[in-house]
């Protein structure tokens, strides 16, 4: 479990979002993100997140981040 992460959603400065290419291939097509509070999480569809993130003019890239 990841702890003490910062959600990129709602930041005033456009933070580039780099996601593992494996996230795009998740069987359910969904991922959990921090919701801005310690105990608040959001389950979002990866395709919708990517679409809305990019349409807002924010950089997003799926990459092989293993090496």
Coordinates of N, CA, C and O in Angstrom, one line a residue:
X1 N 0.8 -1.2 0.0 CA 0.0 0.0 0.0 C 0.9 1.2 0.0 O 1.8 1.3 0.7
X2 N 0.5 2.2 -0.9 CA 1.3 3.4 -0.9 C 0.7 4.4 0.1 O -0.5 4.6 0.3
X3 N 1.6 5.0 0.8 CA 1.2 6.0 1.8 C 1.9 7.3 1.6 O 3.0 7.4 1.1
X4 N 1.2 8.4 2.1 CA 1.8 9.7 2.0 C 2.0 10.2 0.6 O 3.0 10.9 0.3
X5 N 1.2 9.8 -0.3 CA 1.3 10.3 -1.7 C 0.4 11.5 -1.9 O -0.4 11.8 -1.1
X6 N 0.7 12.3 -2.9 CA -0.1 13.5 -3.2 C -0.9 13.3 -4.5 O -0.3 12.8 -5.5
X7 N -2.1 13.6 -4.5 CA -3.0 13.4 -5.7 C -2.6 14.5 -6.6 O -2.5 15.7 -6.2
X8 N -2.6 14.2 -7.9 CA -2.3 15.3 -8.9 C -3.5 16.1 -9.3 O -3.4 17.1 -9.9
X9 N -4.7 15.6 -8.9 CA -6.0 16.2 -9.2 C -6.2 17.5 -8.4 O -6.0 17.5 -7.2
X10 N -6.5 18.6 -9.1 CA -6.8 19.8 -8.4 C -5.6 20.7 -8.1 O -5.7 21.8 -7.4
X11 N -4.4 20.3 -8.6 CA -3.2 21.2 -8.3 C -3.3 22.4 -9.2 O -3.7 22.3 -10.4
X12 N -2.8 23.5 -8.7 CA -2.8 24.8 -9.5 C -1.8 24.7 -10.6 O -2.0 25.3 -11.7
X13 N -0.7 24.1 -10.4 CA 0.4 23.9 -11.4 C 0.1 22.6 -12.2 O -0.1 21.6 -11.5
X14 N 0.2 22.6 -13.5 CA 0.0 21.4 -14.3 C 1.1 20.4 -14.0 O 2.2 20.5 -14.6
X15 N 0.9 19.5 -13.2 CA 1.9 18.5 -12.9 C 1.8 17.3 -13.9 O 0.8 16.8 -14.2
X16 N 3.0 17.0 -14.6 CA 2.9 15.9 -15.5 C 2.6 14.6 -14.8 O 3.0 14.4 -13.7
X17 N 1.8 13.8 -15.5 CA 1.3 12.5 -14.9 C 2.0 11.4 -15.7 O 1.7 11.3 -16.9
X18 N 2.8 10.6 -15.0 CA 3.5 9.5 -15.7 C 2.9 8.2 -15.1 O 3.1 8.0 -13.8
X19 N 2.3 7.4 -15.9 CA 1.7 6.1 -15.4 C 2.4 5.0 -16.1 O 2.7 5.0 -17.2
X20 N 2.5 3.9 -15.3 CA 3.0 2.7 -15.9 C 2.1 2.2 -17.0 O 0.8 2.3 -16.9
X21 N 2.6 1.7 -18.1 CA 1.8 1.2 -19.2 C 1.0 0.0 -18.8 O -0.1 -0.3 -19.4
X22 N 1.3 -0.6 -17.7 CA 0.6 -1.8 -17.2 C -0.8 -1.3 -16.6 O -1.7 -2.1 -16.6
X23 N -0.9 -0.1 -16.2 CA -2.1 0.5 -15.6 C -3.2 0.5 -16.7 O -4.3 0.2 -16.5
X24 N -2.8 0.8 -17.9 CA -3.7 0.9 -19.0 C -4.4 -0.5 -19.3 O -5.5 -0.6 -19.8
X25 N -3.6 -1.5 -19.0 CA -4.1 -2.9 -19.3 C -4.7 -3.6 -18.1 O -4.9 -4.8 -18.1
X26 N -5.0 -2.9 -17.0 CA -5.7 -3.5 -15.8 C -7.0 -4.2 -16.3 O -7.8 -3.6 -17.0
X27 N -7.3 -5.4 -15.8 CA -8.5 -6.1 -16.2 C -9.8 -5.3 -16.0 O -10.7 -5.3 -16.8
X28 N -9.9 -4.6 -14.9 CA -11.2 -3.8 -14.6 C -11.1 -2.4 -15.2 O -12.1 -1.7 -15.3
X29 N -9.9 -2.0 -15.7 CA -9.8 -0.7 -16.3 C -9.9 0.5 -15.3 O -10.2 1.6 -15.7
X30 N -9.7 0.2 -14.0 CA -9.9 1.2 -13.0 C -8.7 1.2 -12.1 O -8.0 0.3 -11.9
X31 N -8.5 2.4 -11.4 CA -7.3 2.6 -10.5 C -7.8 3.5 -9.4 O -8.8 4.2 -9.5
X32 N -7.1 3.3 -8.2 CA -7.5 4.1 -7.0 C -6.5 5.3 -7.0 O -5.3 5.1 -7.1
X33 N -7.0 6.5 -6.7 CA -6.2 7.7 -6.5 C -6.5 8.3 -5.1 O -7.6 8.1 -4.6
X34 N -5.5 9.0 -4.6 CA -5.7 9.7 -3.4 C -6.7 10.8 -3.6 O -6.7 11.4 -4.7
X35 N -7.6 11.1 -2.7 CA -8.6 12.1 -2.8 C -8.3 13.4 -2.1 O -9.2 14.3 -2.0
X36 N -7.1 13.6 -1.7 CA -6.7 14.9 -1.0 C -6.8 14.9 0.5 O -6.4 15.8 1.2
X37 N -7.3 13.8 1.1 CA -7.3 13.6 2.5 C -6.7 12.2 2.8 O -6.8 11.3 2.0
X38 N -6.2 12.0 4.0 CA -5.5 10.8 4.4 C -6.4 9.6 4.1 O -6.0 8.6 3.5
X39 N -7.7 9.6 4.5 CA -8.6 8.5 4.4 C -9.5 8.5 3.2 O -10.5 7.8 3.2
X40 N -9.3 9.4 2.3 CA -10.2 9.6 1.1 C -9.5 9.1 -0.2 O -8.4 9.6 -0.5
X41 N -10.1 8.1 -0.8 CA -9.6 7.6 -2.1 C -10.7 7.6 -3.1 O -11.9 7.6 -2.8
X42 N -10.3 7.7 -4.4 CA -11.2 7.7 -5.5 C -10.9 6.5 -6.4 O -9.7 6.3 -6.8
X43 N -11.9 5.8 -6.9 CA -11.7 4.8 -7.9 C -12.2 5.4 -9.2 O -13.3 5.8 -9.4
X44 N -11.3 5.5 -10.2 CA -11.6 6.1 -11.5 C -11.2 5.1 -12.6 O -10.3 4.3 -12.5
X45 N -12.0 5.3 -13.7 CA -11.6 4.6 -14.9 C -10.4 5.2 -15.6 O -10.3 6.4 -15.7
X46 N -9.4 4.3 -15.9 CA -8.2 4.8 -16.5 C -8.4 5.6 -17.8 O -7.9 6.7 -18.0
X47 N -9.3 5.1 -18.7 CA -9.5 5.8 -19.9 C -10.2 7.1 -19.7 O -9.8 8.1 -20.4
X48 N -11.1 7.3 -18.7 CA -11.7 8.5 -18.5 C -10.7 9.5 -17.8 O -10.7 10.7 -18.2
X49 N -9.9 9.0 -16.9 CA -8.9 9.9 -16.3 C -7.9 10.4 -17.4 O -7.7 11.6 -17.4
X50 N -7.5 9.6 -18.3 CA -6.5 10.0 -19.3 C -7.2 11.0 -20.3 O -6.6 12.0 -20.6
X51 N -8.4 10.7 -20.6 CA -9.2 11.6 -21.6 C -9.4 13.0 -20.9 O -9.1 14.0 -21.6
X52 N -9.8 13.0 -19.7 CA -10.1 14.3 -19.1 C -8.8 15.1 -18.7 O -8.8 16.3 -18.8
X53 N -7.8 14.3 -18.3 CA -6.5 14.9 -18.0 C -5.9 15.6 -19.2 O -5.5 16.8 -19.1
X54 N -5.9 14.9 -20.3 CA -5.3 15.5 -21.5 C -6.2 16.6 -22.1 O -5.7 17.6 -22.6
X55 N -7.5 16.5 -22.0 CA -8.4 17.5 -22.6 C -8.3 18.8 -21.7 O -8.6 19.9 -22.2
X56 N -7.8 18.7 -20.5 CA -7.6 19.9 -19.7 C -6.2 20.5 -19.9 O -5.8 21.5 -19.3
X57 N -5.5 19.9 -20.9 CA -4.2 20.5 -21.3 C -3.1 20.1 -20.4 O -2.0 20.8 -20.3
X58 N -3.3 19.0 -19.6 CA -2.2 18.6 -18.7 C -1.5 17.4 -19.3 O -2.1 16.5 -19.9
X59 N -0.2 17.3 -19.1 CA 0.6 16.2 -19.7 C 0.4 14.9 -19.0 O 0.3 14.8 -17.8
X60 N 0.2 13.9 -19.8 CA 0.0 12.5 -19.3 C 0.7 11.5 -20.2 O 0.6 11.7 -21.5
X61 N 1.4 10.6 -19.7 CA 2.1 9.6 -20.5 C 2.1 8.3 -19.9 O 2.3 8.1 -18.6
X62 N 1.8 7.3 -20.7 CA 1.9 5.9 -20.3 C 3.3 5.4 -20.7 O 3.6 5.5 -21.9
X63 N 4.1 4.9 -19.8 CA 5.4 4.5 -20.2 C 5.8 3.2 -19.4 O 5.2 2.8 -18.4
X64 N 6.9 2.6 -19.9 CA 7.5 1.5 -19.2 C 8.4 2.0 -18.1 O 9.5 2.5 -18.5
X65 N 7.9 2.0 -16.9 CA 8.7 2.6 -15.8 C 9.4 1.6 -15.0 O 9.9 1.9 -13.9
X66 N 9.6 0.4 -15.5 CA 10.2 -0.6 -14.7 C 11.7 -0.5 -14.6 O 12.4 -0.9 -13.7
X67 N 12.3 0.1 -15.6 CA 13.8 0.2 -15.7 C 14.2 1.6 -15.9 O 13.7 2.4 -16.5

